[in-house]
PDB file of C-alpha atoms in Angstrom:
ATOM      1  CA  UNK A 696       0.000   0.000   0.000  1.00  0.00           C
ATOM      2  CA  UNK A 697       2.966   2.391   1.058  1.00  0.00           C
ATOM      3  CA  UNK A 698       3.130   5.210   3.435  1.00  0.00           C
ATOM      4  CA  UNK A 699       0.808   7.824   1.590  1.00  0.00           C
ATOM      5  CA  UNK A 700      -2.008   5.319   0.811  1.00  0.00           C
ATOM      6  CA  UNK A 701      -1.754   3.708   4.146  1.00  0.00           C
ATOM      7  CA  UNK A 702      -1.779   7.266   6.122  1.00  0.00           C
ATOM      8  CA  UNK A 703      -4.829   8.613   3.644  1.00  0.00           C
ATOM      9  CA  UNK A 704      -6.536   5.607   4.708  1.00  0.00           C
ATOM     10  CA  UNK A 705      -6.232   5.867   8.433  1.00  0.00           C
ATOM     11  CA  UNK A 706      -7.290   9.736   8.472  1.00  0.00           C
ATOM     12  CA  UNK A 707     -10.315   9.226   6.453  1.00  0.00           C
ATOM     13  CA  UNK A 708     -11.125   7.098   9.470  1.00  0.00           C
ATOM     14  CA  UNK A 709     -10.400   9.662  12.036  1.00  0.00           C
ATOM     15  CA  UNK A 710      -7.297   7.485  13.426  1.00  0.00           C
ATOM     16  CA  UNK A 711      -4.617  10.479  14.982  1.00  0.00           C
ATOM     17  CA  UNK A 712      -1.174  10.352  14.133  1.00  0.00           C
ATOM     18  CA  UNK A 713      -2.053   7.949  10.633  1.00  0.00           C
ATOM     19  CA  UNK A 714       1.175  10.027   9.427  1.00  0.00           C
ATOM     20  CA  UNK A 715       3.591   8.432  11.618  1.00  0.00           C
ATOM     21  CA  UNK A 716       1.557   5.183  12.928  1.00  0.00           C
ATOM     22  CA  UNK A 717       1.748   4.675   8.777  1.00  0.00           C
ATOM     23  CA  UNK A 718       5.593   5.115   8.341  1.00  0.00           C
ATOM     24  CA  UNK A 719       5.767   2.771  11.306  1.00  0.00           C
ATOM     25  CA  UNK A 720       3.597   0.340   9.960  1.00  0.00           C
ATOM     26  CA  UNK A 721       5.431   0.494   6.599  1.00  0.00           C
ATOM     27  CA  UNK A 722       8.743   0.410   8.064  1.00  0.00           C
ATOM     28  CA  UNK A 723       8.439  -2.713  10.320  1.00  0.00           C
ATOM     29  CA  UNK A 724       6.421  -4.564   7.141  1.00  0.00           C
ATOM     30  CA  UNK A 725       9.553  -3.822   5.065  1.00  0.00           C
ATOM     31  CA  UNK A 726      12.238  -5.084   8.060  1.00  0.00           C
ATOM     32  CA  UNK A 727      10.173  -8.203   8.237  1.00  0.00           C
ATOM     33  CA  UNK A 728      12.263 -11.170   6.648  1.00  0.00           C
ATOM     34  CA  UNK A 729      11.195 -14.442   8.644  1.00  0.00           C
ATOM     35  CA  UNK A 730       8.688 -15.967   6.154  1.00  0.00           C
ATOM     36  CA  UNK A 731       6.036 -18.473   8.078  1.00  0.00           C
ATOM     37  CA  UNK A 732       3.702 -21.190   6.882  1.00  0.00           C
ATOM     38  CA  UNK A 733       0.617 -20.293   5.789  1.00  0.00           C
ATOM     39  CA  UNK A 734       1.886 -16.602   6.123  1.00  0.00           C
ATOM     40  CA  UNK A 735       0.701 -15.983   2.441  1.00  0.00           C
ATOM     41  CA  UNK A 736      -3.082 -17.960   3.497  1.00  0.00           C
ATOM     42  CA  UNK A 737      -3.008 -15.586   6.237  1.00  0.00           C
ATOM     43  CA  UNK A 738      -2.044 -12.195   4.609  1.00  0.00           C
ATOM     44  CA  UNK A 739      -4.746 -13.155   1.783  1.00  0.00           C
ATOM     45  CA  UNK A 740      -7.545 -13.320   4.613  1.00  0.00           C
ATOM     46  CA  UNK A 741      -6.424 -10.301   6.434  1.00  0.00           C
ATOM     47  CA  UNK A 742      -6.836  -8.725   3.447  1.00  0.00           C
ATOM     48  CA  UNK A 743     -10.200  -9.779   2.767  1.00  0.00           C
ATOM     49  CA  UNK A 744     -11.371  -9.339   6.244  1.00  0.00           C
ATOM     50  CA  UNK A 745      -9.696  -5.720   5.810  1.00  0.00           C
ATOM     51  CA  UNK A 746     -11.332  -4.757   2.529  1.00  0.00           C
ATOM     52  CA  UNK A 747     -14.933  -6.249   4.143  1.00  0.00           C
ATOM     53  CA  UNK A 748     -14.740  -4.179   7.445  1.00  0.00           C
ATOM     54  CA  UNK A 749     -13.772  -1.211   5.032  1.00  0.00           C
ATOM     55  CA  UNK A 750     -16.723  -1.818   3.238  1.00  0.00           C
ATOM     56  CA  UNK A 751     -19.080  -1.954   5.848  1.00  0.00           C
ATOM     57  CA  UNK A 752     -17.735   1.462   7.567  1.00  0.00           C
ATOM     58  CA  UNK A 753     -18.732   3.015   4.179  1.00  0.00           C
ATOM     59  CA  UNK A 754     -21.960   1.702   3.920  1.00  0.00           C
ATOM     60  CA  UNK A 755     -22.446   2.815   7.786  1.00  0.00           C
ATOM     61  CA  UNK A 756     -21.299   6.196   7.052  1.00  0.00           C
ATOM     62  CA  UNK A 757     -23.250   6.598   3.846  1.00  0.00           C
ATOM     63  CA  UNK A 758     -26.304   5.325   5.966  1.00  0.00           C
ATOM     64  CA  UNK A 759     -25.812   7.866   8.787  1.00  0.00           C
ATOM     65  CA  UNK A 760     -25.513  10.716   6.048  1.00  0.00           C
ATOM     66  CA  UNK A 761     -28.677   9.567   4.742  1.00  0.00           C
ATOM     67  CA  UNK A 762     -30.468   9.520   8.069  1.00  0.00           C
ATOM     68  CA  UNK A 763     -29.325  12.682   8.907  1.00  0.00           C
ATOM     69  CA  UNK A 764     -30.295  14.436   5.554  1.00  0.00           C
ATOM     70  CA  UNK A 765     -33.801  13.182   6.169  1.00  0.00           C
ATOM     71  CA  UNK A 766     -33.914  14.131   9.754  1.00  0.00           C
ATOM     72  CA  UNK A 767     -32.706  17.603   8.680  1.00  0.00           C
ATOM     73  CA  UNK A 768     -36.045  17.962   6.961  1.00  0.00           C
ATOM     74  CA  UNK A 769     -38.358  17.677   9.932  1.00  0.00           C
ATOM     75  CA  UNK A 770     -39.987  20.854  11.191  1.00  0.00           C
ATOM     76  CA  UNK A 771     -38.491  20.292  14.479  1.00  0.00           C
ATOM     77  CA  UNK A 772     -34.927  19.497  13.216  1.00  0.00           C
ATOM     78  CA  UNK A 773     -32.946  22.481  14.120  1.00  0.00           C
ATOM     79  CA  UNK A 774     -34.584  22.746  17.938  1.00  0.00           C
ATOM     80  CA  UNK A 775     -33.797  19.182  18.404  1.00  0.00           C
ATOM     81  CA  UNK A 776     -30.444  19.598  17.174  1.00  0.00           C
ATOM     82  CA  UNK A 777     -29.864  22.577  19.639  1.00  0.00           C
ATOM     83  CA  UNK A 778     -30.576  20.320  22.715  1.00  0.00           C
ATOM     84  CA  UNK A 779     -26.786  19.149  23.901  1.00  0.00           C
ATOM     85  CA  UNK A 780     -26.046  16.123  23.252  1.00  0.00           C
ATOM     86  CA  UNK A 781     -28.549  15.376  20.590  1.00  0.00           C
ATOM     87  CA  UNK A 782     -27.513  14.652  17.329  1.00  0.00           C
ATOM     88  CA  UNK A 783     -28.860  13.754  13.894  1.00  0.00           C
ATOM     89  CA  UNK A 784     -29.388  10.276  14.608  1.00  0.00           C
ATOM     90  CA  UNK A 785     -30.024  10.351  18.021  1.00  0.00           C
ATOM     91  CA  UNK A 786     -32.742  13.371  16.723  1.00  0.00           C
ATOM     92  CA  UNK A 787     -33.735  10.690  14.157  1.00  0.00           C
ATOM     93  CA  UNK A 788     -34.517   7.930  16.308  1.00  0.00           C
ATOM     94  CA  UNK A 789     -36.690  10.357  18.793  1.00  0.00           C
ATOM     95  CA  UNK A 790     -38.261  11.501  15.498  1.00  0.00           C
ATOM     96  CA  UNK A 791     -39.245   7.927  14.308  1.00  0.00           C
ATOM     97  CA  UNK A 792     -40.657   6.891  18.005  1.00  0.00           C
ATOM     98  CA  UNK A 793     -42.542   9.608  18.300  1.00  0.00           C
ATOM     99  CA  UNK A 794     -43.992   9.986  15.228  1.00  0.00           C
ATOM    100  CA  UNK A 795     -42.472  13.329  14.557  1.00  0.00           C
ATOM    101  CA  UNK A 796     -45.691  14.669  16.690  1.00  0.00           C
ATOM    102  CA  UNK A 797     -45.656  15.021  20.802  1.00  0.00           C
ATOM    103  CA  UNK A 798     -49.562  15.852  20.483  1.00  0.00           C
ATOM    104  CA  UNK A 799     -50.055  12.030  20.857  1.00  0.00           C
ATOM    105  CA  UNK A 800     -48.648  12.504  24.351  1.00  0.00           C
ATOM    106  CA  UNK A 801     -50.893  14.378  26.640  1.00  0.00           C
ATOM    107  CA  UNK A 802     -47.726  15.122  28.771  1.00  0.00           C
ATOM    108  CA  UNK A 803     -43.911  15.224  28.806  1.00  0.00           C
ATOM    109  CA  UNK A 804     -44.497  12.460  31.856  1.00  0.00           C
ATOM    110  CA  UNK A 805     -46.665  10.145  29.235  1.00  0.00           C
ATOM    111  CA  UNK A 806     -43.282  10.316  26.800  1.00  0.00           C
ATOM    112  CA  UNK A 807     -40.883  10.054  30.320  1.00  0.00           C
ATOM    113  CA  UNK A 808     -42.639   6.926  30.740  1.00  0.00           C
ATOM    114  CA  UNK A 809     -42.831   5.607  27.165  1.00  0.00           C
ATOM    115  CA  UNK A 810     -38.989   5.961  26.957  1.00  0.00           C
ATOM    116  CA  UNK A 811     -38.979   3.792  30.559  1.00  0.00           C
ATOM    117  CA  UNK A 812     -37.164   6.358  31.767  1.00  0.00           C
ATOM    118  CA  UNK A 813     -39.691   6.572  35.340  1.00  0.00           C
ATOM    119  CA  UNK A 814     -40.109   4.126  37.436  1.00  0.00           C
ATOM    120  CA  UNK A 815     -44.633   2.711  37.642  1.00  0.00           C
ATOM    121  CA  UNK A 816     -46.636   1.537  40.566  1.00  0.00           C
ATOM    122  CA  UNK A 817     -46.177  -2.045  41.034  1.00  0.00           C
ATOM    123  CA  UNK A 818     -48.686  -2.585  44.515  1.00  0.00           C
ATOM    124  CA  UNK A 819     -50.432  -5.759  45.681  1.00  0.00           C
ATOM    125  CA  UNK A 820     -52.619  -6.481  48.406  1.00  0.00           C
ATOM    126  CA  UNK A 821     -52.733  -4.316  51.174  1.00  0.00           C
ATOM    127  CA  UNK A 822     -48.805  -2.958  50.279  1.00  0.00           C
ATOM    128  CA  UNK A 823     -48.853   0.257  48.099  1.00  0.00           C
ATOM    129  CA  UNK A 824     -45.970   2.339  46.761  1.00  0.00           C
ATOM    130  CA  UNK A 825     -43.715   0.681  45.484  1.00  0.00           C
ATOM    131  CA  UNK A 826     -42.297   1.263  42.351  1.00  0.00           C
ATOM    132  CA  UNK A 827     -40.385  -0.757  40.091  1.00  0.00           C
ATOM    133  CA  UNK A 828     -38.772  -0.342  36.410  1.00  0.00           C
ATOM    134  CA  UNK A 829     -41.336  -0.423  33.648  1.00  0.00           C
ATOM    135  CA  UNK A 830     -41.457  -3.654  31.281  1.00  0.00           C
ATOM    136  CA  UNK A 831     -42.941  -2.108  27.986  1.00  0.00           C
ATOM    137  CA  UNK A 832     -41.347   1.009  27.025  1.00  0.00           C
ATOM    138  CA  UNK A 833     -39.315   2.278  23.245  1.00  0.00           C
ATOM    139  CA  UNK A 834     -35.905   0.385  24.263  1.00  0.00           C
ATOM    140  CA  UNK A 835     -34.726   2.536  20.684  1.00  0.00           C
ATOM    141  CA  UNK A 836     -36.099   5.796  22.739  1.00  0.00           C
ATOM    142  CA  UNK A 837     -34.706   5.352  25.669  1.00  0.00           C
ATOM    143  CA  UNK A 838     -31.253   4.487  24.491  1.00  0.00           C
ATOM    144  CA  UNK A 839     -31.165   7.707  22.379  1.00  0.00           C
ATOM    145  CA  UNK A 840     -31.991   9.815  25.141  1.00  0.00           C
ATOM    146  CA  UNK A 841     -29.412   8.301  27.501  1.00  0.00           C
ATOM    147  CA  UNK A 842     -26.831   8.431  25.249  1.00  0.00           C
ATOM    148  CA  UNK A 843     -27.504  12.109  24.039  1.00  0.00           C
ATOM    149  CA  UNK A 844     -27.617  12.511  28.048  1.00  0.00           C
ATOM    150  CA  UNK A 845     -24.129  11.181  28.709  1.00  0.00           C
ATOM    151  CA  UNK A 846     -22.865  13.110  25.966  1.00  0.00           C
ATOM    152  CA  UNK A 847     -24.562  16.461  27.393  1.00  0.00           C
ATOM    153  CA  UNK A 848     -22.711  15.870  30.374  1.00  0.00           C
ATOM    154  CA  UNK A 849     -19.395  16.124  28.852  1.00  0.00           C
ATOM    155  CA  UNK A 850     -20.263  19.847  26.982  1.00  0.00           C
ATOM    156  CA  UNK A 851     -23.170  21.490  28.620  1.00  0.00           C
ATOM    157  CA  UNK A 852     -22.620  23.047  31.824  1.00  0.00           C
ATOM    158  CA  UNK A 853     -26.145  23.113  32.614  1.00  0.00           C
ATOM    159  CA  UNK A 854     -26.175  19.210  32.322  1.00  0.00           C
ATOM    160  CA  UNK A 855     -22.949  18.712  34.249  1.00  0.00           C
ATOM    161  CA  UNK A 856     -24.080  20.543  37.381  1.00  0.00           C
ATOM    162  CA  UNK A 857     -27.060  18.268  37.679  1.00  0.00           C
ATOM    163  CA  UNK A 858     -25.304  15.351  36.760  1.00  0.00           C
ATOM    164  CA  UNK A 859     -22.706  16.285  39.858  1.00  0.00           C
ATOM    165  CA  UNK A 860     -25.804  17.346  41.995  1.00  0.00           C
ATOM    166  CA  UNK A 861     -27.160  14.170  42.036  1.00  0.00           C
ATOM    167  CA  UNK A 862     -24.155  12.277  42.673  1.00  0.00           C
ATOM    168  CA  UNK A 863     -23.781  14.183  45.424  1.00  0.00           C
ATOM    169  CA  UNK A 864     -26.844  13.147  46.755  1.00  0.00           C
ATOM    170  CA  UNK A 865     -26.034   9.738  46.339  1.00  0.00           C
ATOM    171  CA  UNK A 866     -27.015   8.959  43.584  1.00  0.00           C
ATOM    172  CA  UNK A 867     -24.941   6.256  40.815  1.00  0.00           C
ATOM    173  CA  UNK A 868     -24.106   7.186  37.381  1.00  0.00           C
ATOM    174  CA  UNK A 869     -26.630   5.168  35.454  1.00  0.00           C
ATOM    175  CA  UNK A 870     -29.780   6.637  38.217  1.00  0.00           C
ATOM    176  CA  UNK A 871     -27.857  10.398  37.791  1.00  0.00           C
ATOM    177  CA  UNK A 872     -27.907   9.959  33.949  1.00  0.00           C
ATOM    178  CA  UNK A 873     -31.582   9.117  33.845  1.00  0.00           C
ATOM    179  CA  UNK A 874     -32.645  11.543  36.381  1.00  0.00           C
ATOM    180  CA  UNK A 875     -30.815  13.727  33.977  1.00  0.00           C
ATOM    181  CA  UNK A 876     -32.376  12.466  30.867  1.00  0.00           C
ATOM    182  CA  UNK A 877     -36.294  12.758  32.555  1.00  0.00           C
ATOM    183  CA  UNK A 878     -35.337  16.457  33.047  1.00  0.00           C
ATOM    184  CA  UNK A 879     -34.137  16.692  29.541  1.00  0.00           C
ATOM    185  CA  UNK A 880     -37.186  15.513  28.141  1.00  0.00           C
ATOM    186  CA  UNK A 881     -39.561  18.057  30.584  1.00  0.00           C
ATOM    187  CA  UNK A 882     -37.045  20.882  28.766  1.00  0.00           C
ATOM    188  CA  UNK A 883     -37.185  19.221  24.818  1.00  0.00           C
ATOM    189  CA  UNK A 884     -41.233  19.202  25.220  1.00  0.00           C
ATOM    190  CA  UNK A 885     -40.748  22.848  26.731  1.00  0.00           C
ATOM    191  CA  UNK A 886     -38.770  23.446  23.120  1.00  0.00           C
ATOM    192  CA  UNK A 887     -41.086  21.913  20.873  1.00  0.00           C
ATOM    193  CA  UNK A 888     -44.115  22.837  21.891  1.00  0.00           C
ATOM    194  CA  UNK A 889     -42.326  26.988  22.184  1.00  0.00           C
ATOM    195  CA  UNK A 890     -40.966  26.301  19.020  1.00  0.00           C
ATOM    196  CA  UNK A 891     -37.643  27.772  20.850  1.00  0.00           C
ATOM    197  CA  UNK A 892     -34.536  26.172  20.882  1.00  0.00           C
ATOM    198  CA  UNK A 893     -32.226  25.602  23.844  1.00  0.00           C
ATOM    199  CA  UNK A 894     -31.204  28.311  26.091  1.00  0.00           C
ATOM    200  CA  UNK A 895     -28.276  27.639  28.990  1.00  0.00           C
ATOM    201  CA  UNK A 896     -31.341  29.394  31.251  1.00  0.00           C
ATOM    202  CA  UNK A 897     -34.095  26.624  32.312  1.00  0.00           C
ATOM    203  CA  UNK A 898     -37.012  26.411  29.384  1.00  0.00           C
ATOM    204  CA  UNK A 899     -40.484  28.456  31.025  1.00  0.00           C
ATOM    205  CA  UNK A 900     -42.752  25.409  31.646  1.00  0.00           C
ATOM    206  CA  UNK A 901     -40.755  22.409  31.627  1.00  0.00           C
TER     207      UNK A 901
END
């Protein structure tokens, strides 16, 4: 392949340093001279495997562009994409449970608990109030908004000092991050409904 192909190859995937991991790489192929059995089998599948895992990043990457270019269309596109965290196909996949339309939800609490992200009555007999984790909810939903919610944490400031609120109280990371996300989804109703993308302040209403 030699150096330039080799290092063109590993930027277009984002690797850092492909300039001198690839004159590495070259280097040590070319200072190799111990020849094995079956090394020629083996280089041949390599290859293959190489050229295959190649091929599928390209199709996943022409696939996200794809999703994205359609999500870009929505009439709610640009608010969603203001929310930290959220990105086109995180925005995509709340697009496609929803239906694109949070008027089928009487409240942000009705889409909380559709994503499972709130815990439902679960009483018997004579004992009352307890609560346990939900059974049916969007499992595609809910892993979009914790994800976007994670990533909020790393680049909103808003997000981070409830995140670090709530760990403070206690709290573990996966019961912060959802407490986070439930609040995220009273301020992305807030948005939607407004018609008024994110603002660092707190959304009026949610």
């Amino acid at each position: 392949m030699g150096v330039r192909r080799l290092e063109t190859w590993l930027r277009n995937r984002k690797v850092q340093r492909a300039g001198a991991l690839a004159a590495a790489a070259v280097e040590a192929a070319q200072a190799q001279m111990t020849a094995l059995r079956g090394e020629e089998l083996g280089a041949e599948l390599v290859g293959r495997l190489a050229r295959s895992v190649a091929a599928h990043n390209d199709e996943a990457a022409e696939l996200d562009a794809r999703i994205g270019a359609r999500f870009r269309q929505h009439r709610d596109a640009e608010i969603i994409l203001s929310m930290p965290g959220m990105g086109p196909t995180t925005g995509a996949e709340f697009i496609a449970a929803t239906g694109g339309d949070l008027s089928a939800f009487a409240s942000p609490d009705r889409l909380v608990g559709f994503a499972g992200l709130a815990p439902v009555p679960w009483d018997s007999g004579k004992v009352s109030g307890n609560l346990r984790r939900p059974r049916r909810y969007h499992r595609g939903l809910q892993g979009a908004l914790y994800l976007s919610t994670q990533v909020s944490i790393f680049f909103c400031p808003v997000s981070k000092a409830y995140y670090d609120r709530k760990r403070k109280e206690g709290e573990g990371h996966k019961q912060a991050v959802i407490a986070l996300a439930r609040r995220r989804v009273n301020v992305l109703w807030a948005m939607i409904r407004d018609h008024t993308p994110f603002q660092t302040a707190p959304v009026a209403g949610a």
